[in-house]
GROMACS .gro file of C-alpha atoms in nm:
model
  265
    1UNK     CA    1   8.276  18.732   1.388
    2UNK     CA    2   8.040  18.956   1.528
    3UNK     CA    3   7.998  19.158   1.235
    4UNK     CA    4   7.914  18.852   1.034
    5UNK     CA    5   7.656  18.721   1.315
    6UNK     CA    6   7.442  19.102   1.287
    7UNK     CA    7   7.392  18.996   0.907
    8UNK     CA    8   7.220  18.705   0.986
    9UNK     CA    9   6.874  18.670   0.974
   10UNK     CA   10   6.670  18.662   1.265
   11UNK     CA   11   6.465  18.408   1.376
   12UNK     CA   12   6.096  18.465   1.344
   13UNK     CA   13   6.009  18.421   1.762
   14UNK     CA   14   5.654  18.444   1.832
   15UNK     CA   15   5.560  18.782   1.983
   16UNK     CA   16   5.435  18.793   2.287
   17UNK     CA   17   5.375  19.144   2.388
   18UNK     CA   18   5.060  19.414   2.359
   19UNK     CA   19   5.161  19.740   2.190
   20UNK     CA   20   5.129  19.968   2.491
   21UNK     CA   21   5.310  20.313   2.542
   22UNK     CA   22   5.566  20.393   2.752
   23UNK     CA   23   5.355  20.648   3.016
   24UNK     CA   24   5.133  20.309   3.077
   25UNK     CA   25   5.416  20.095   3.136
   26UNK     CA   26   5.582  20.319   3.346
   27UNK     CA   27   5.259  20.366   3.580
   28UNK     CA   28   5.231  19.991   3.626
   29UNK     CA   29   5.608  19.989   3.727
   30UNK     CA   30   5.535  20.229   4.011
   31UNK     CA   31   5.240  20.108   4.081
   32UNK     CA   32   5.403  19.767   4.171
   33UNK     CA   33   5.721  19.848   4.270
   34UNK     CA   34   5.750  19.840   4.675
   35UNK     CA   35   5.808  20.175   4.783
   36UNK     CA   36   6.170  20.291   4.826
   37UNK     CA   37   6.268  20.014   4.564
   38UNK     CA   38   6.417  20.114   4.192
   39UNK     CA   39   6.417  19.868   3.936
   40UNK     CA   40   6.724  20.063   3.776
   41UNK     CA   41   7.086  19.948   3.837
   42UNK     CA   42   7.320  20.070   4.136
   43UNK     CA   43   7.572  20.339   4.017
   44UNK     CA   44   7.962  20.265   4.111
   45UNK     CA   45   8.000  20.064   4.395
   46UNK     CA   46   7.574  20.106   4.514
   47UNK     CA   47   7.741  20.248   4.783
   48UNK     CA   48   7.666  20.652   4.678
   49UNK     CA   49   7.267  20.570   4.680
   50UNK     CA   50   7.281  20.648   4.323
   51UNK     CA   51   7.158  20.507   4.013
   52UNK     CA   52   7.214  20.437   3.629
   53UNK     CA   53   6.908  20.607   3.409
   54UNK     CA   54   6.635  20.418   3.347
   55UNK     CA   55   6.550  20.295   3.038
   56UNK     CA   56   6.174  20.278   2.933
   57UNK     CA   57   6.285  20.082   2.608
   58UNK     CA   58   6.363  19.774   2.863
   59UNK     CA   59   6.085  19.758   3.070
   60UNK     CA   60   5.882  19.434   2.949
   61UNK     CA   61   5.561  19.294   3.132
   62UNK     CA   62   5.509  18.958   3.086
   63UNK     CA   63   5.406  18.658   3.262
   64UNK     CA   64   5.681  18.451   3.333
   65UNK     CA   65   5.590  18.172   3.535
   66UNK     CA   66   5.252  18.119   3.395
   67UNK     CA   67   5.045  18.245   3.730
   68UNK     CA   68   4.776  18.466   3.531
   69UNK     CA   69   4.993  18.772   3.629
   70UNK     CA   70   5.253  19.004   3.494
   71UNK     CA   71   5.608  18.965   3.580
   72UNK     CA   72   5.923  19.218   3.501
   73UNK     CA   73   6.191  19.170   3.309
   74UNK     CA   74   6.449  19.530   3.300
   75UNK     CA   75   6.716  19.550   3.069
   76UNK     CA   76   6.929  19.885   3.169
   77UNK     CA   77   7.268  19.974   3.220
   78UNK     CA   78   7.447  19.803   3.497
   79UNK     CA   79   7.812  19.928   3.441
   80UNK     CA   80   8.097  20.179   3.261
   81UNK     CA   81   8.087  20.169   2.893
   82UNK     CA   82   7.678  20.128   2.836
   83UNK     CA   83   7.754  19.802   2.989
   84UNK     CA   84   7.355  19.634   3.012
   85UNK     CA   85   7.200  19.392   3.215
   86UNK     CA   86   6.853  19.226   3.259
   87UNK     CA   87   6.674  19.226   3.617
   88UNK     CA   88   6.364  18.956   3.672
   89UNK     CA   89   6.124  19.063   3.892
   90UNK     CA   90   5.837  18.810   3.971
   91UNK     CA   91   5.437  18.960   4.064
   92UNK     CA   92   5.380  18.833   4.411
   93UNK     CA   93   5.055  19.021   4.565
   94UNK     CA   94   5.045  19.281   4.314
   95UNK     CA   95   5.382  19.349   4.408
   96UNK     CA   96   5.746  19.278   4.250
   97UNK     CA   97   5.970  19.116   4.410
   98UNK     CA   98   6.337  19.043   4.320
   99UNK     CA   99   6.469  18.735   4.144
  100UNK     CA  100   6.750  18.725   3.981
  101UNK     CA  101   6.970  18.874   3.732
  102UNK     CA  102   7.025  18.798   3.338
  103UNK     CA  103   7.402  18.841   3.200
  104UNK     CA  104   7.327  19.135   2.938
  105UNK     CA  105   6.995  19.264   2.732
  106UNK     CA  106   6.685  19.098   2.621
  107UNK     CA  107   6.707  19.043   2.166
  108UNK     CA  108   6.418  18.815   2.198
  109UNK     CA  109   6.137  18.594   2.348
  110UNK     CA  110   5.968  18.339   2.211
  111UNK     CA  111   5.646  18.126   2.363
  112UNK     CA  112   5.633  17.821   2.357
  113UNK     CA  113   5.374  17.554   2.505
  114UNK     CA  114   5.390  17.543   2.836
  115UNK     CA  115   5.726  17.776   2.846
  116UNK     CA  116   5.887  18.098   2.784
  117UNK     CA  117   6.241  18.085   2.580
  118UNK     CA  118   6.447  18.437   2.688
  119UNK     CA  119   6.765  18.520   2.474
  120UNK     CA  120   6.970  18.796   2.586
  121UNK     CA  121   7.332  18.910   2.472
  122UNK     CA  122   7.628  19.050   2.647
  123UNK     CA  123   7.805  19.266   2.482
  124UNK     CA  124   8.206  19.277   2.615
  125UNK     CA  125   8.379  19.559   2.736
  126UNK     CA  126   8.721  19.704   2.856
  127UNK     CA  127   8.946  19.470   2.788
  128UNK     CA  128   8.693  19.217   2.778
  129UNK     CA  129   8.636  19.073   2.397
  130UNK     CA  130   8.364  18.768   2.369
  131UNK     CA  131   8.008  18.774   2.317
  132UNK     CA  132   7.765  18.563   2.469
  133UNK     CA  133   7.421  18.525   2.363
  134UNK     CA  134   7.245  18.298   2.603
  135UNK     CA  135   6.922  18.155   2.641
  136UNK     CA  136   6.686  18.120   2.978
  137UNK     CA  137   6.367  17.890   3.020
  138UNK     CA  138   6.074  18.030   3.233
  139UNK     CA  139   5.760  17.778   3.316
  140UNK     CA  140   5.595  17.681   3.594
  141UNK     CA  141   5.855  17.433   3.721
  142UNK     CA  142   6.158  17.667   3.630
  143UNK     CA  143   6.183  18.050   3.737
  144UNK     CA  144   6.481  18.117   3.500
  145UNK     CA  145   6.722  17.789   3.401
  146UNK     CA  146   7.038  17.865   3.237
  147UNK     CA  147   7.013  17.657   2.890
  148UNK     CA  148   7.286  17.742   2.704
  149UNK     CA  149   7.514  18.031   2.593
  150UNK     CA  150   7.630  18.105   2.201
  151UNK     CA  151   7.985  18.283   2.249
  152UNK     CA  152   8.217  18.453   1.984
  153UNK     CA  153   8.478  18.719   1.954
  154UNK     CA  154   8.392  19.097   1.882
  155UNK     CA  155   8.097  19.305   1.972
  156UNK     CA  156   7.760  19.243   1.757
  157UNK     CA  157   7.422  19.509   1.723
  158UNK     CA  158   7.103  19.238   1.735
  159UNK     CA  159   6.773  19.302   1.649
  160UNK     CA  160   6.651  18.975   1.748
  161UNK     CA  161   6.777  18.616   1.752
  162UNK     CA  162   7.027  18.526   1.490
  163UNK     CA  163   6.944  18.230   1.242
  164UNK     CA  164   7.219  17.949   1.294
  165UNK     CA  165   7.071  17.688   1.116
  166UNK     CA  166   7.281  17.645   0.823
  167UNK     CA  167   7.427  17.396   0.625
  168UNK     CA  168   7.629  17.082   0.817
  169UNK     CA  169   7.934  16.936   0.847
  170UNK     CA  170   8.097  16.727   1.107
  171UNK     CA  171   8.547  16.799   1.158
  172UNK     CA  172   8.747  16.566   1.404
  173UNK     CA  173   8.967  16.717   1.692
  174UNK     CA  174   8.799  17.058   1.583
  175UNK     CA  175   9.042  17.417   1.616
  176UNK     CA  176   8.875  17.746   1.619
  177UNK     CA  177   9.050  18.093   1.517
  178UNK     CA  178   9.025  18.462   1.579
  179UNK     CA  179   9.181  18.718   1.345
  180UNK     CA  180   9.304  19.056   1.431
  181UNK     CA  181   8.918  19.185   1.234
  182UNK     CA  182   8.773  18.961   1.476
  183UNK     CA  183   8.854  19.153   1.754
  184UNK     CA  184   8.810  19.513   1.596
  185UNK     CA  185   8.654  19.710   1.848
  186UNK     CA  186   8.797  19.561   2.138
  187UNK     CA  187   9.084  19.568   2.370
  188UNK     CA  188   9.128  19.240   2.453
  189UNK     CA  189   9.341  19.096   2.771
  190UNK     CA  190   9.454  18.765   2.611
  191UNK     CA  191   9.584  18.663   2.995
  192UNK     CA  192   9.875  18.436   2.998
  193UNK     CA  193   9.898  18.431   2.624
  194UNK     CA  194   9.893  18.785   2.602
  195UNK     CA  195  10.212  18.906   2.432
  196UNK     CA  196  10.237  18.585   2.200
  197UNK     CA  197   9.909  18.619   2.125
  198UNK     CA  198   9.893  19.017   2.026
  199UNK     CA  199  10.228  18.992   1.813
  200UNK     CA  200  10.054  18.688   1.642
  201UNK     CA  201   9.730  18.889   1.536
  202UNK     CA  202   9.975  19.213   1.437
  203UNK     CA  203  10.137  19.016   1.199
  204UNK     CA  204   9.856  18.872   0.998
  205UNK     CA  205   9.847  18.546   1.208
  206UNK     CA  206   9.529  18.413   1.312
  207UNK     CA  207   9.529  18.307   1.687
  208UNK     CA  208   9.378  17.958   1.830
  209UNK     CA  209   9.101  17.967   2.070
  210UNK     CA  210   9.080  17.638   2.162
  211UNK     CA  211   9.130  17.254   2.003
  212UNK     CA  212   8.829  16.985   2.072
  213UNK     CA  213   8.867  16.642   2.069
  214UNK     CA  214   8.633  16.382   1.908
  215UNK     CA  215   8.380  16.448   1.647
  216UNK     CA  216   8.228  16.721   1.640
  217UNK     CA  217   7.901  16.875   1.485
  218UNK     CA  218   7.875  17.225   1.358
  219UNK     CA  219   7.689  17.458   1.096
  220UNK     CA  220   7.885  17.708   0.839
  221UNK     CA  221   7.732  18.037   0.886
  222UNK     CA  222   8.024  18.205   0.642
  223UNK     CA  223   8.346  18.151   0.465
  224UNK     CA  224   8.619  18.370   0.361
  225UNK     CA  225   8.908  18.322   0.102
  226UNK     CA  226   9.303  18.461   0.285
  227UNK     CA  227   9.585  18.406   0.049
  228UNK     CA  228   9.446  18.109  -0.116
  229UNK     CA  229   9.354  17.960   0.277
  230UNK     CA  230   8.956  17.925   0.266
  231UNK     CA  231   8.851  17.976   0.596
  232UNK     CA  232   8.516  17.869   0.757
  233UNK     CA  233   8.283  18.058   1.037
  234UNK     CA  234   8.122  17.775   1.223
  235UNK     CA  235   7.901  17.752   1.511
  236UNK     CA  236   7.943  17.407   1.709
  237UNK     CA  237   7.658  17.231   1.852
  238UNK     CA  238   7.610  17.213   2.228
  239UNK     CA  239   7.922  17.105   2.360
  240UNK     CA  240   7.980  16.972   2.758
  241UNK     CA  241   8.230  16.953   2.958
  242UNK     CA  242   8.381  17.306   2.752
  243UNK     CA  243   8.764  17.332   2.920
  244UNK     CA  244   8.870  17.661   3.002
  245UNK     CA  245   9.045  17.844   2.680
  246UNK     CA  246   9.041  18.190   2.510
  247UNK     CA  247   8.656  18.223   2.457
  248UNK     CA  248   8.587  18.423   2.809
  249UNK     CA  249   8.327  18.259   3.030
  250UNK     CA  250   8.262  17.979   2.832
  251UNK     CA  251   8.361  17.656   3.023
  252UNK     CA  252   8.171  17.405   3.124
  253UNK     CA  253   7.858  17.304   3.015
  254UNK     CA  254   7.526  17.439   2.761
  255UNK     CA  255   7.853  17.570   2.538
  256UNK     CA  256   7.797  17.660   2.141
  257UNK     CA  257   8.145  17.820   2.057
  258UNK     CA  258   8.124  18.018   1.723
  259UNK     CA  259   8.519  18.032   1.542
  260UNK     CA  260   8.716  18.011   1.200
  261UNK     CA  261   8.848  17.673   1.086
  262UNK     CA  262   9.022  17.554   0.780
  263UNK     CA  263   8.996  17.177   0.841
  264UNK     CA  264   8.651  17.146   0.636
  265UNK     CA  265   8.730  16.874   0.385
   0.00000   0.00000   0.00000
């Protein structure tokens, strides 16, 4: 899945940064920073005093809650295995101050009306195995709302915001798949269905993520023929009330699951 999602297309977002170098950005950082305060992530524990390096590709000014002044948002690594992470820093004073932390790095921003849309994407590690892209809504009434998260299995390179908008079908008491290329790349912990699950995908077998009930809504974003079995990628529409299944993280509520199905009719 995720290699099929990094051929997508992006989607055109609006840009909403000034071209400026990385010596300039990295004087206003210090500059605003309170002293004795890193924007970079704690090494280990954050016990040792230590940090990760910093990365000047991830430091992005930009006013987030629509105050007339620049806010932070860092994307650097927060963990083993280039693991990444995004802090947000909001410009109080002329000086940043702490907000909150994004799950994973910033692919793209987009400005809208009276709001700032910010997409980032986790990238799984270990013997972790699902994606999640998921989307963040700055304004002046919210300083960061969770919106929704796009998850799927495998590891996926963006450039920017993939295109889901595709053509439409609707499947009753919907199952999504994973094959064994799915989850190329990854080590994945399968929990209680662990063994069952890993003898499955050796053989050829693809595995069930999870079954939903009712009707329900998705786009086709690719399709692929397996013994004379033509098998769909799909990406649902937002789904509540997500139960807890093989797609990590990705219960409850603001859910687009991304899987194979063979029910299209």
């Amino acid at each position: 899945m995720g290699e099929i999602i990094s051929q997508l297309p992006s989607v055109k977002n609006e840009k909403v940064f000034d071209p400026v170098t990385h010596d300039d950005q990295l004087k206003k950082l210090y500059s605003l920073l309170p002293p004795g305060d890193s924007v970079q992530f704690k090494y280990g524990d954050g016990d040792t005093g230590d940090y990760y390096a910093l990365n000047k590709n991830g430091i992005r000014f930009i006013d987030l809650n629509f105050d007339g002044k620049e806010d932070l948002l860092y994307s650097g690594q927060s963990g083993w295995n280039n693991l990444t992470d995004t802090k947000v820093y909001f410009n109080n004073n002329d000086q940043l101050k702490f907000h909150q932390k994004l799950s994973g790095d910033v692919i793209a921003i987009d400005q809208q009306k009276n709001a700032l849309e910010v997409f980032t994407l986790w990238t799984p590690c270990c013997d972790s195995y699902t994606s999640r892209i998921e989307k963040y809504v700055f304004s002046t009434n919210d300083s960061g709302q969770f919106i929704l998260s796009v998850s799927f299995v495998g590891k996926s390179k963006l450039k920017g915001l993939p295109e889901f908008d595709s053509k439409r079908a609707v499947i009753k008491d919907l199952k999504l798949y994973a094959s064994k290329e799915d989850f190329r790349g990854t080590s994945p912990w399968l929990r209680g269905r662990n063994r069952e699950a890993r003898d499955s995908l050796q053989n050829g077998h693809a595995i069930n993520l999870i079954k939903l009930r009712g009707d329900i809504p998705v786009n086709i974003l690719d399709q692929k023929d397996n013994h004379g079995t033509i098998w769909y990628l799909v990406i649902t529409n937002i789904l509540s009330d997500v139960p807890k299944s093989l797609y990590e993280w990705s219960s409850g509520n603001g859910r687009r699951l991304v899987g194979w199905t063979n029910s299209i009719e």
